[in-house]
Coordinates of C-alpha atoms and ligand atoms in Angstrom, one line a residue:
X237 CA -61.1 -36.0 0.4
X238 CA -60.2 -32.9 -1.4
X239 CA -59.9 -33.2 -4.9
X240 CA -59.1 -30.5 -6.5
X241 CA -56.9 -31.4 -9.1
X242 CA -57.1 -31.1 -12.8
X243 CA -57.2 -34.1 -13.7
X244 CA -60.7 -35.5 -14.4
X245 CA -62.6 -36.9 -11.5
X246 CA -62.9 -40.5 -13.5
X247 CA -58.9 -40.4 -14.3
X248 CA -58.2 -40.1 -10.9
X249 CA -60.7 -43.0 -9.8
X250 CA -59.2 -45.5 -11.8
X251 CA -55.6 -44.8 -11.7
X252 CA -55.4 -43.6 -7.5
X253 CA -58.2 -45.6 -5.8
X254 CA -55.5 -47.2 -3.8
X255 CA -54.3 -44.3 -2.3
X256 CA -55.3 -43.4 1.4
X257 CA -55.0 -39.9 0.3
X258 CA -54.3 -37.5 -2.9
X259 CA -54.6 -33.9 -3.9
X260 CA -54.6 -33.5 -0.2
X261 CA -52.4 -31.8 2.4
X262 CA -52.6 -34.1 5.4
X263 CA -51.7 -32.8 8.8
X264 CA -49.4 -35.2 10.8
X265 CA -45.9 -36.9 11.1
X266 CA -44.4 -37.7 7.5
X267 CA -43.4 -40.7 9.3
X268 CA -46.5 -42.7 9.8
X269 CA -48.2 -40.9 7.1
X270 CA -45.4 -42.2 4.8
X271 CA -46.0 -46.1 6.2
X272 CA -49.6 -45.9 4.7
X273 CA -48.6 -45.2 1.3
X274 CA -48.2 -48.8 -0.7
X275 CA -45.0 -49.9 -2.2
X276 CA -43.8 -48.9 -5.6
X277 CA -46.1 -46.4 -6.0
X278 CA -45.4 -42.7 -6.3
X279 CA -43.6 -41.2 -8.9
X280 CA -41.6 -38.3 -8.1
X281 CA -40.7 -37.5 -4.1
X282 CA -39.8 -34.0 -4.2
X283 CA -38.8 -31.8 -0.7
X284 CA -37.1 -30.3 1.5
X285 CA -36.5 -31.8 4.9
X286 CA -36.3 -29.5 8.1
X287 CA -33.2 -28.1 8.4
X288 CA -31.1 -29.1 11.8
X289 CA -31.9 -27.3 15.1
X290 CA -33.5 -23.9 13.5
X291 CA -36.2 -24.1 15.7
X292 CA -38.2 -21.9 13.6
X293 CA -41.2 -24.0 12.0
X294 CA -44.5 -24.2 14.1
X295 CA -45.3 -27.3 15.6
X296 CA -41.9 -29.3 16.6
X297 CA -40.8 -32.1 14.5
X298 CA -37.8 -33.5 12.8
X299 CA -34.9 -30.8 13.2
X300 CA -34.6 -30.9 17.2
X301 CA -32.3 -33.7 17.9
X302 CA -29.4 -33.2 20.2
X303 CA -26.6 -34.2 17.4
X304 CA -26.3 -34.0 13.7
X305 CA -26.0 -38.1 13.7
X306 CA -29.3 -38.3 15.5
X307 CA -30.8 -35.8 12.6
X308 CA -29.2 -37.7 10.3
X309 CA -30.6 -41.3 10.9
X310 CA -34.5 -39.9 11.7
X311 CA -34.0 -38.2 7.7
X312 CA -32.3 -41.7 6.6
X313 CA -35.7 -43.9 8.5
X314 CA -37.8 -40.8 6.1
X315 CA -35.7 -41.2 3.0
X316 CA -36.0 -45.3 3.3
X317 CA -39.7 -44.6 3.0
X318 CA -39.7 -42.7 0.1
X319 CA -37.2 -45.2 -1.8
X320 CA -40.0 -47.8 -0.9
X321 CA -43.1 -45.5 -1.8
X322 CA -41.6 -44.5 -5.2
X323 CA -41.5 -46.4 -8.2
X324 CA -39.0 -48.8 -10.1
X325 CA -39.1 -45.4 -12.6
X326 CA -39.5 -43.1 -9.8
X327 CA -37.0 -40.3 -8.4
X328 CA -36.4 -38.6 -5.4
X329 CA -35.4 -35.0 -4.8
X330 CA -33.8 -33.8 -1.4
X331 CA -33.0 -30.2 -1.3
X332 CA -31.1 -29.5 2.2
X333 CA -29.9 -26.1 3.7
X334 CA -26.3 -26.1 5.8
X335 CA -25.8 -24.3 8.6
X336 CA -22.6 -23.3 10.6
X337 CA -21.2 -24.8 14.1
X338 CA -18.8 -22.7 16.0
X339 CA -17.9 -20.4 13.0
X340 CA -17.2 -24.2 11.2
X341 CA -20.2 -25.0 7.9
X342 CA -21.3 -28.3 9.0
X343 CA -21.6 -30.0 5.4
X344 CA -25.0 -31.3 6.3
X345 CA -26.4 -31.6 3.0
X346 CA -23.3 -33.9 1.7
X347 CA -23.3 -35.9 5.2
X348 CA -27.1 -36.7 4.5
X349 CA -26.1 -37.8 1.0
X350 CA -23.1 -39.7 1.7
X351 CA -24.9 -41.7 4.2
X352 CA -28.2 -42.0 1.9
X353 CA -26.2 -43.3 -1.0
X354 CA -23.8 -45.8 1.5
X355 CA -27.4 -47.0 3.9
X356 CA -29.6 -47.6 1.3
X357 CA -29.7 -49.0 -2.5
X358 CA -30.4 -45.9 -4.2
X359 CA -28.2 -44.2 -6.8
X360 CA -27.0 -40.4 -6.5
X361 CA -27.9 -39.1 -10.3
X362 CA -26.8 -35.4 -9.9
X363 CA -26.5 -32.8 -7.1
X364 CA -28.2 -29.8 -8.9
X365 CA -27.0 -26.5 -7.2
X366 CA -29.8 -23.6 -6.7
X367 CA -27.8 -20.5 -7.5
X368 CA -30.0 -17.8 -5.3
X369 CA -29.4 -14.3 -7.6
X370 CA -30.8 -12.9 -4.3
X371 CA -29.4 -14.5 -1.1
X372 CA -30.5 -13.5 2.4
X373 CA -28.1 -9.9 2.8
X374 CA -25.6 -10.6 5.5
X375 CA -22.2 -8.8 6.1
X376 CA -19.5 -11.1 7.1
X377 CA -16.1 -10.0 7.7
X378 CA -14.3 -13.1 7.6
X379 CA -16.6 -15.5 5.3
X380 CA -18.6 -14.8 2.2
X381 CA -22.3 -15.0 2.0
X382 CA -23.9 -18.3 1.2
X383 CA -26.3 -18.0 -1.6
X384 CA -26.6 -22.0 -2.9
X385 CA -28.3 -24.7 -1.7
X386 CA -28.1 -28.3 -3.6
X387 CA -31.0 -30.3 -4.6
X388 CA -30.4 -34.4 -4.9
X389 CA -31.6 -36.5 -7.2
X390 CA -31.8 -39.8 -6.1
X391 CA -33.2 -43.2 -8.0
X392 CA -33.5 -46.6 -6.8
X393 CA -33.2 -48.2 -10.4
X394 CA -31.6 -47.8 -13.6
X395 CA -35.0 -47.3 -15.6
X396 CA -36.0 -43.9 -14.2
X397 CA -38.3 -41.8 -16.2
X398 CA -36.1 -38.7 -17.4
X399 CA -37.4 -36.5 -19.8
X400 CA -34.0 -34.3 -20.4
X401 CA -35.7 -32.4 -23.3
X402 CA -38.2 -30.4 -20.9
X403 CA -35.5 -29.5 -18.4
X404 CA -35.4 -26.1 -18.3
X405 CA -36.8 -25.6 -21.9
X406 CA -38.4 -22.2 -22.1
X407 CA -36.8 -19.4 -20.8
X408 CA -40.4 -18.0 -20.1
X409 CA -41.3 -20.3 -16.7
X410 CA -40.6 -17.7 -14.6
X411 CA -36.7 -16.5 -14.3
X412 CA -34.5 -19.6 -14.3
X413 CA -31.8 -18.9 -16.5
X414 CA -30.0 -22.0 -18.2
X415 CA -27.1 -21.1 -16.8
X416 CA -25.5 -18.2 -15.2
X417 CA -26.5 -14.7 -16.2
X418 CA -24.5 -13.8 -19.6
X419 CA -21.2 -13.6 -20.1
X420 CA -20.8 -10.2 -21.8
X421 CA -17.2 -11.2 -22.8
X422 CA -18.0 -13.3 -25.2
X423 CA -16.1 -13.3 -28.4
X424 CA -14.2 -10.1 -26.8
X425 CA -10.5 -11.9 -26.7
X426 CA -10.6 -12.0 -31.0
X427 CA -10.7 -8.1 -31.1
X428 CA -7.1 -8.0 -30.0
X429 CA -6.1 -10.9 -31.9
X430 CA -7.3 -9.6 -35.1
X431 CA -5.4 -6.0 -34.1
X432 CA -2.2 -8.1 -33.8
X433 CA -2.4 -10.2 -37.0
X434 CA -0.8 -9.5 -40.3
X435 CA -4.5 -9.1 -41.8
X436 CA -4.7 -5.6 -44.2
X437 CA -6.5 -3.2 -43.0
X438 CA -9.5 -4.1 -45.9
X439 CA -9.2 -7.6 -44.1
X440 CA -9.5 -6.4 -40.5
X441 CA -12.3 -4.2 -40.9
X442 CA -14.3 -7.3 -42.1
X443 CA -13.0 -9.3 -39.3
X444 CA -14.5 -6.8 -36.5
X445 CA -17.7 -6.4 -38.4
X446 CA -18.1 -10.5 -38.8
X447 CA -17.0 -11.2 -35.2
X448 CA -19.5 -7.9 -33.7
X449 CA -22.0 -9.8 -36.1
X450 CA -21.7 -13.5 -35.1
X451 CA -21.5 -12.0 -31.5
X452 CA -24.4 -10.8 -31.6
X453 CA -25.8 -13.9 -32.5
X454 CA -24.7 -15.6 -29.4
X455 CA -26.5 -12.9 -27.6
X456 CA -29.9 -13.0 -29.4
X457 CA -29.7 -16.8 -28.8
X458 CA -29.6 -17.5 -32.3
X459 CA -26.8 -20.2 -32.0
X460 CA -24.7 -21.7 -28.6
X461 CA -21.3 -20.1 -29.5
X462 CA -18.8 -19.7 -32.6
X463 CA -15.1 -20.1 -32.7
X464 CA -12.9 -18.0 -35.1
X465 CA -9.8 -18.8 -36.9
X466 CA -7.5 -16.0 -37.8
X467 CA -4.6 -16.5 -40.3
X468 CA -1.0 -16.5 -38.9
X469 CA -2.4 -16.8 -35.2
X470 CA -4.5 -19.8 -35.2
X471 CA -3.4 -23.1 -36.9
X472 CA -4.7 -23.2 -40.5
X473 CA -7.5 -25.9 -41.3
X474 CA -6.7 -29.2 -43.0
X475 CA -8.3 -29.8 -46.5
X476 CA -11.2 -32.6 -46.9
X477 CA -14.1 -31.0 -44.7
X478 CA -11.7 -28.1 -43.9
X479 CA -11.1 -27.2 -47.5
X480 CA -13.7 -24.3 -47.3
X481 CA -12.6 -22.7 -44.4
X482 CA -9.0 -22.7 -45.4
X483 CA -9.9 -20.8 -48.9
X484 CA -12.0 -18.3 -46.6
X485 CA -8.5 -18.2 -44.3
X486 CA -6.4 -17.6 -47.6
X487 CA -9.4 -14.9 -49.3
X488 CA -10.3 -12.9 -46.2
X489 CA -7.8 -13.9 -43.4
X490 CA -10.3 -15.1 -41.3
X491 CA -13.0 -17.5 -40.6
X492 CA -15.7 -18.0 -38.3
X493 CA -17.6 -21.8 -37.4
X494 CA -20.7 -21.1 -35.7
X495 CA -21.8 -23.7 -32.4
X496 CA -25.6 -24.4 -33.2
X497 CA -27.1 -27.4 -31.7
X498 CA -28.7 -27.5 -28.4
X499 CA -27.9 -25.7 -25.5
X500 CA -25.7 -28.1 -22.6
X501 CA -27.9 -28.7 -19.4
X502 CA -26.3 -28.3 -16.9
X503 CA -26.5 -29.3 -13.1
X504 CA -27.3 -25.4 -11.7
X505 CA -30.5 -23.6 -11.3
X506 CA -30.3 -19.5 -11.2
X507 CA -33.2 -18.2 -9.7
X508 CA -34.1 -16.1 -6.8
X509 CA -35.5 -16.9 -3.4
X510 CA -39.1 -16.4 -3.8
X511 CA -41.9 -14.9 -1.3
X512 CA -45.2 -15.7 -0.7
X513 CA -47.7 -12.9 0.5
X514 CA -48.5 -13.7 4.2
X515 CA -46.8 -16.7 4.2
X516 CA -45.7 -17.5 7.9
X517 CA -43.5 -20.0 7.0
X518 CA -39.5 -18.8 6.8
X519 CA -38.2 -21.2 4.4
X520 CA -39.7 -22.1 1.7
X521 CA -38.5 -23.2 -1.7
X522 CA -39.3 -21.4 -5.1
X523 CA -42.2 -23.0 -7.4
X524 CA -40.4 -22.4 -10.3
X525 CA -37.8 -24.8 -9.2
X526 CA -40.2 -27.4 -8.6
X527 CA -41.7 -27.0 -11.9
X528 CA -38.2 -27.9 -13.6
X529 CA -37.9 -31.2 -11.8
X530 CA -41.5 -32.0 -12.8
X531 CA -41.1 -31.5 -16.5
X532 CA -37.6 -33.4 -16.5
X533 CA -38.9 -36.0 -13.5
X534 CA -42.8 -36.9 -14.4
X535 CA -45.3 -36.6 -17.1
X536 CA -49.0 -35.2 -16.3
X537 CA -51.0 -37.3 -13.8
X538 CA -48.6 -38.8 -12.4
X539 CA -48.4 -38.6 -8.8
X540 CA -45.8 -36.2 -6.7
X541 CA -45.6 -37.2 -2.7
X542 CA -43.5 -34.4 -0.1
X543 CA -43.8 -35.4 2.9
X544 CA -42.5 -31.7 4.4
X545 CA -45.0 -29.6 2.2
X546 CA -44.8 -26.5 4.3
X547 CA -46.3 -23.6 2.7
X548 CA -48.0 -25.8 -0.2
X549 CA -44.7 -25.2 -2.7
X550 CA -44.9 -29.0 -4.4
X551 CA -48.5 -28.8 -4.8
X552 CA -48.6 -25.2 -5.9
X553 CA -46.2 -26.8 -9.2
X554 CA -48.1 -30.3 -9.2
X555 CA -51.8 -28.4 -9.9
X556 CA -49.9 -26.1 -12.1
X557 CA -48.1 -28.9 -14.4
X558 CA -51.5 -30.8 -14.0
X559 CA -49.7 -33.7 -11.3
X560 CA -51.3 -35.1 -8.6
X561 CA -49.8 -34.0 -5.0
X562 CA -49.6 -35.5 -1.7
X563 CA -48.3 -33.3 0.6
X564 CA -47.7 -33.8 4.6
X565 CA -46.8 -31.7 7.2
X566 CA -46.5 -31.7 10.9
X567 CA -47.4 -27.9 11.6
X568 CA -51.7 -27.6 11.9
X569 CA -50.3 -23.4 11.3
X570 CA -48.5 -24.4 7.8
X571 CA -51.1 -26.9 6.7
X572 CA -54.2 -24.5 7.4
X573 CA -51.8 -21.8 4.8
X574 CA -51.2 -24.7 2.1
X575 CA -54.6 -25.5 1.8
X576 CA -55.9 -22.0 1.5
X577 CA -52.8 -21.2 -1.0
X578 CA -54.2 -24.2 -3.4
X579 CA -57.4 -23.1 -2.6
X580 CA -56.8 -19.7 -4.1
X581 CA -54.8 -21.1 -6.9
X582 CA -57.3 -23.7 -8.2
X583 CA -59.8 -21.0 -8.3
X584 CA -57.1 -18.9 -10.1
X585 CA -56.6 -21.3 -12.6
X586 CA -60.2 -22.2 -13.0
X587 CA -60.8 -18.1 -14.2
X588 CA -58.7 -18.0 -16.3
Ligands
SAM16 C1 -38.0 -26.7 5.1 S1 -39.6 -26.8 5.5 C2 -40.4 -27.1 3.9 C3 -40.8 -25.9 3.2 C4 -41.5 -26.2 1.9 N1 -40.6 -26.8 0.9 C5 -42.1 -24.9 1.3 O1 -41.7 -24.5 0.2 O2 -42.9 -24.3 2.0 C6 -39.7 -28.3 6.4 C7 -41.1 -28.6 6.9 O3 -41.1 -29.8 7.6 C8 -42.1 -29.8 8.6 N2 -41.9 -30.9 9.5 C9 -40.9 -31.1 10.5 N3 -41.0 -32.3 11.0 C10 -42.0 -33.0 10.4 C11 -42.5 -34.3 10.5 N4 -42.0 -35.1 11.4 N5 -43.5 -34.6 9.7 C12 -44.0 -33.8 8.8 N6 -43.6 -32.5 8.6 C13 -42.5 -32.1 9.4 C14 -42.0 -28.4 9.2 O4 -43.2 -28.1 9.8 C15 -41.7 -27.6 7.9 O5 -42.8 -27.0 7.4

């Protein structure tokens, strides 16, 4: 058994002794390896299934069947494992690429969901889109180019761990923005407003140099957004809790209430595809991704199954966020890259 996880050898003795396997990439069909994990026992299943007749992984699989029903039910007999495998407080993550019939997008993603969600007694929390700030080039004349992809979160019970706070928290791991790159127009529409009103000109002048100010604000991050109330063109404040404002209204013809507070989180994910060097797998997911749905989906040792591991992607973000992976895949090709990817990662980590 490999163990090369970060968690001490005598943590994971205790806790995962019931395991057949664990900080392992196992070679094989995610379907029989999937029947050997126990009930009610992983934490987080996080992946992303083959997509339907690309013919482009090594070593067959799931993905070949004659019709989109047939690929349908062989992901629904996977996905009932995985509901089985997981947790009362577990979660499941399917991230699922479209593709296009006769000129026609096929919807696969919201088919497999539909019929995940009808078939078996799981609940759909939240279709997170991945926003790709660098989708695949194409030229279409008649369509536009795809460049999104969903990930759903699935959870067989009510009592799923969720930790909402670490979702997405610092803007350091890696590029994901919080939410789409920044509107520059912020704040812009009150320049004209404040030309237009009756304010002096004294008046005005402190109105542009408030609003460039709190503008600014927004932009350095230093609160979520401001609103600004400008006498004769916006309805003047009440007294009570208003009273304030509505002197400020009457003194300098203007007010501004800064938004503090925390910022919304929000079901989209903006980050760009990501390559691997010498990778010979064509579609892999970014780490960084992964890494989100760990902090908001598990805490430290617990344990993170995908049964279509691929390139190593899950595991690459379990060892980093200090989870234990279990990661299957049919291709011997993909596998053999995996393992050597943690390989050079653990000793990575262990330098530095
Ligand atoms: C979309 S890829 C996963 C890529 C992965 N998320 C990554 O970042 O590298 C799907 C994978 O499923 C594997 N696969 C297909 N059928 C399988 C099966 N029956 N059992 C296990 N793996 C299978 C393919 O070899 C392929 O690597």
């Amino acid at each position: 058994m490999n163990q090369n996880a970060i968690a001490s050898e005598t943590e994971v003795t205790e806790t995962l002794s019931d395991l057949p396997f664990y900080n392992e990439i196992e070679c094989g069909d995610s379907a029989d390896l999937l029947r050997q994990i126990p009930d009610d026992r992983v934490d987080l299943v996080i992946t992303s299934p083959p997509y339907f007749q690309q013919r482009e992984y090594h070593g067959g699989g799931i993905g070949n069947e004659a019709t989109l029903d047939d690929y349908i039910a062989t992901l629904l007999n996977i996905f009932r494992e995985c509901v089985r495998i997981i947790k009362p407080t577990g979660n499941i993550i399917f991230n699922m690429g479209d593709k296009y019939d006769n000129s026609s997008l096929l919807l696969i993603p919201y088919r497999f969901a539909i019929a995940a969600t009808e078939q078996c007694d799981v609940t759909l929390v939240n279709n997170i889109t991945w926003v790709k700030t660098n989708p695949t080039p194409r030229q279409f004349k008649r369509r536009l180019v795809s460049s999104t992809e969903p990930f759903f979160h699935f959870v067989k019970s009510r009592h799923y761990q969720y930790y909402l706070d670490e979702f997405l928290k610092s803007e350091k791991i890696g590029k994901i923005k919080r939410d789409c790159p920044q509107n520059t127009n912020v704040g812009q529409r009150y320049f004209s407003l404040i030309a237009q009103s009756d304010l002096n000109s004294r008046q005005k002048e402190m109105a542009y140099t408030a609003l460039e100010n709190v503008i600014q604000e927004v932009k350095d991050g230093k609160i979520e957004g401001f609103r600004m109330k400008i006498r004769g063109i916006h309805s003047e404040p009440f007294g009570g809790q208003e009273g304030g404002r509505k002197i400020q209204l009457d003194k300098n013809g203007f007010t501004i209430i800064r938004i503090h507070g925390n910022p919304l989180k929000k079901d989209a994910i903006v980050t760009p595809v990501e390559s691997v060097k010498n990778c010979p797998h064509p579609a892999i997911y970014p780490v960084q991704i992964i890494e989100e749905f760990l902090h908001l989906l598990t805490k430290p040792g617990n344990i993170v199954l995908d049964p279509f591991v691929g390139s190593g992607s899950t595991a690459v973000a379990a060892i980093k966020q200090q989870r234990v992976y279990i990661g299957f895949d049919i291709s011997q090709e993909y596998c053999q890259f995996a393992r050597e990817r943690l390989q050079n990662l653990t000793h990575q980590l262990k330098l530095w």
